[in-house]
Amino acid sequence: MSGYASYDEALDPKYGDPYQVSLVVADENSLKGYGKIVTDFEKEEVEITPWPVGGWRKLYPGTGAMGGIVSGDFVYEWEGDVCKAINNAVGGHYVTGRLPTGVSFDNRTHVLVREANYHPDGGQIFFPRDKDPFIALLALPTDDIKPEDFKAFYFDGSFGVQIHANIWHQPVYPIKDRAVFLGKQGAVHACVCMDSVDEWGKYLSVPLKLQS
């Protein structure tokens, strides 16, 4: 899954200029196809995808979606110029990005990202416990993913999001130094991953601030 690639060489000029991901404000219209707004974490049910079949015979009704869900806090923290995340729902510890050259810890305008993944077995919910704003890097389903397919969604913290199954994503990026998110997702936790450095030889530059 994503979150395990090294960012030690992220600032090496051999990778050239990163691809500049566009930023949009998250609302019901902009999120269509990517996910849905979540205003009540406890009541929001995780969308579970029934297990696929390999032939022409249909899945028996009510089966193939009984793996259950897991939940837990998703903790994010900026440590120097790197963003770290801990997903207590699945026991994951990740480094998810690094600040570009010339971007300071006190004025984080962008973050360099090289990975993304999607879950074919179900949706995933991110809900800001303390109403902290955040950025979600998302792309619509396709295994032939390209840099221009990604968008950065700005959330003001007044609501969370459930991303649909098969939506490319990273753990979200906090605007503040530290943020805690309530999380729920399918217990199967299948991951399909990509690495922009391996595939395209460059990083993605994800904006962390709205333009004034």
C-alpha atoms as one frame of an Amber mdcrd trajectory, in Angstrom:
protein
   0.000   0.000   0.000   1.116   3.622  -0.266   3.023   5.369   2.484   6.146
   3.241   2.393   8.233   4.704  -0.437  11.310   6.672   0.541  11.258  10.464
   0.408  14.984  10.782   1.128  15.733  11.897  -2.453  12.562  13.939  -2.996
  14.543  17.172  -3.382  17.059  15.719  -5.847  16.990  17.810  -9.067  17.263
  14.633 -11.163  13.487  14.275 -10.872  12.898  17.604 -12.573   9.928  19.830
 -11.882   7.051  18.080 -10.101   3.624  17.925 -11.699   1.458  20.719 -10.284
  -1.854  19.266  -9.098  -4.836  21.622  -9.323  -6.778  22.573  -6.195 -10.578
  22.681  -5.932 -12.897  23.378  -3.016 -14.699  20.262  -1.819 -18.485  20.416
  -2.001 -21.323  18.174  -3.183 -20.788  19.059  -6.832 -16.990  18.864  -6.991
 -16.978  15.520  -5.147 -19.416  13.794  -7.512 -17.884  10.518  -8.638 -15.134
  10.717  -6.013 -17.120  10.404  -2.816 -19.733  11.949  -0.574 -19.833  14.533
   2.184 -20.036  13.118   5.711 -21.620  15.250   8.443 -22.291  12.506  11.037
 -19.433  10.037  11.472 -21.334   7.610  13.707 -24.294   7.287  11.339 -22.274
   7.070   8.131 -22.057   3.480   6.885 -19.022   2.312   4.947 -19.829   1.398
   1.354 -18.789  -2.248   0.918 -18.251  -3.664  -2.574 -19.516  -7.257  -3.050
 -16.786  -9.740  -3.942 -16.422  -9.982  -7.758 -17.198 -13.174  -9.629 -14.917
 -14.654 -12.276 -17.492 -16.192 -14.590 -21.022 -15.717 -15.829 -22.759 -17.036
 -12.723 -24.058 -14.338 -10.395 -23.094 -13.793  -6.786 -25.728 -15.155  -4.405
 -27.709 -12.224  -2.908 -26.421 -11.095   0.479 -23.025 -12.757   0.134 -19.598
 -11.404  -0.785 -19.873  -8.321   1.410 -19.539  -9.767   4.887 -15.918  -8.914
   5.679 -17.047  -6.184   8.047 -15.407  -2.849   8.777 -12.570  -1.560  10.935
 -12.394   1.824  12.617  -9.889   3.913  14.511  -8.255   7.305  14.726  -6.053
   8.426  11.837  -3.382  10.711  13.302  -1.405  13.117  11.111   1.569  15.218
  12.111   4.137  17.381  10.374   7.629  16.604  11.675  10.058  19.078  10.171
   9.587  18.872   6.408   7.820  15.478   6.323   4.197  14.505   6.914   3.625
  11.339   8.935   0.413   9.418   9.509  -0.726   6.589  11.762  -3.834   4.631
  10.779  -4.964   2.928  13.977  -7.765   1.132  12.109  -5.287  -1.094  10.254
  -2.060  -0.514  12.182  -0.365   1.475   9.421   2.502   3.931   9.965   3.274
   6.079   6.928   5.413   8.886   5.579   3.066  10.546   3.102   4.958  13.552
   1.743   7.797  16.051   2.003   7.939  19.813   1.644   9.590  21.043  -1.590
  12.758  23.106  -1.706  12.030  26.679  -0.633   8.838  25.812   1.271   9.196
  26.313   5.020   7.540  24.489   7.900   5.969  27.789   8.983   4.401  28.407
   5.572   3.480  25.064   4.050   2.105  25.896   0.617   2.755  22.565  -1.148
   3.810  18.994  -0.406   5.653  16.547  -2.667   3.832  13.220  -3.068   4.834
  10.078  -4.962   2.235   7.438  -4.042  -1.489   6.717  -4.142  -3.685   3.643
  -3.749  -7.280   2.513  -4.015  -9.427  -0.047  -2.207 -11.575  -2.259  -4.480
 -13.400  -3.757  -1.485 -15.111  -0.618  -0.200 -15.137   3.045   0.707 -13.086
   4.873   3.316 -14.236   7.616   5.672 -12.083  10.525   6.881 -13.758  12.784
   9.468 -11.898  15.665  11.184 -12.391  15.138  14.927 -11.678  18.762  15.811
 -13.015  20.369  12.618  -9.512  20.963  11.276  -9.212  21.795   7.555  -7.436
  19.316   5.281  -6.494  18.408   1.724  -7.516  15.144   0.015  -5.600  14.016
  -3.085  -8.009  12.016  -5.284  -8.335  10.572  -8.779 -11.150   8.718 -10.525
 -10.892   4.967 -11.190  -8.472   3.784 -13.890  -5.398   1.598 -13.752  -3.895
   3.728 -16.538  -3.520   6.627 -14.120  -1.697   9.811 -15.245  -0.527  12.883
 -13.294  -3.252  15.043 -14.793  -5.924  12.692 -13.398  -5.270  13.859  -9.839
  -7.048  16.706  -8.068  -6.448  18.171  -4.625  -9.676  18.854  -2.714  -9.708
  21.504   0.010 -11.992  20.713   2.972 -12.694  23.535   5.427 -13.153  21.113
   8.351 -16.912  21.487   8.722 -17.487  18.014   7.242 -15.653  14.831   6.360
 -15.689  12.591   3.303 -16.337   9.005   2.316 -14.351   8.215  -0.804 -15.875
   5.523  -2.990 -14.261   2.179  -3.701 -11.629   2.285  -6.487 -10.885   5.997
  -5.954  -7.160   6.738  -5.978  -6.143   8.537  -2.787  -3.481   9.208  -0.230
  -3.993   9.633   3.490  -5.246  13.218   3.755  -2.927  16.181   4.441  -3.494
  18.369   7.510  -3.294  22.139   7.216  -2.279  22.522  10.866   0.811  20.978
  12.462  -1.234  18.053  13.774  -4.740  16.730  13.196  -6.771  13.675  14.214
  -9.391  12.082  11.968 -12.019   9.498  12.828 -11.740   6.696  10.307 -13.741
   3.716   9.045 -13.105   1.390   6.102 -13.618  -2.147   4.859 -11.823  -4.765
   6.942 -10.477  -6.574   3.872  -8.408  -3.464   3.138  -7.286  -4.566  -0.321
  -4.887  -2.027  -1.869  -3.861  -1.353  -5.460  -0.914   1.046  -5.561   1.042
   3.350  -7.827   4.331   5.249  -7.439   4.768   8.362  -9.580   8.574   8.225
  -9.342   8.673   4.649 -10.629   6.074   5.263 -13.343   6.748   8.830 -14.511
  10.083   9.761 -12.943   8.623  12.713 -11.066   6.737  13.792  -7.963   3.323
  15.382  -7.639   3.217  18.843  -6.059   0.018  19.079  -4.027  -1.174  22.541
  -2.895  -2.002  22.984   0.775  -3.494  26.468   0.640  -6.294  28.197  -1.229
  -5.189  31.077  -3.407  -6.302  34.404  -1.963
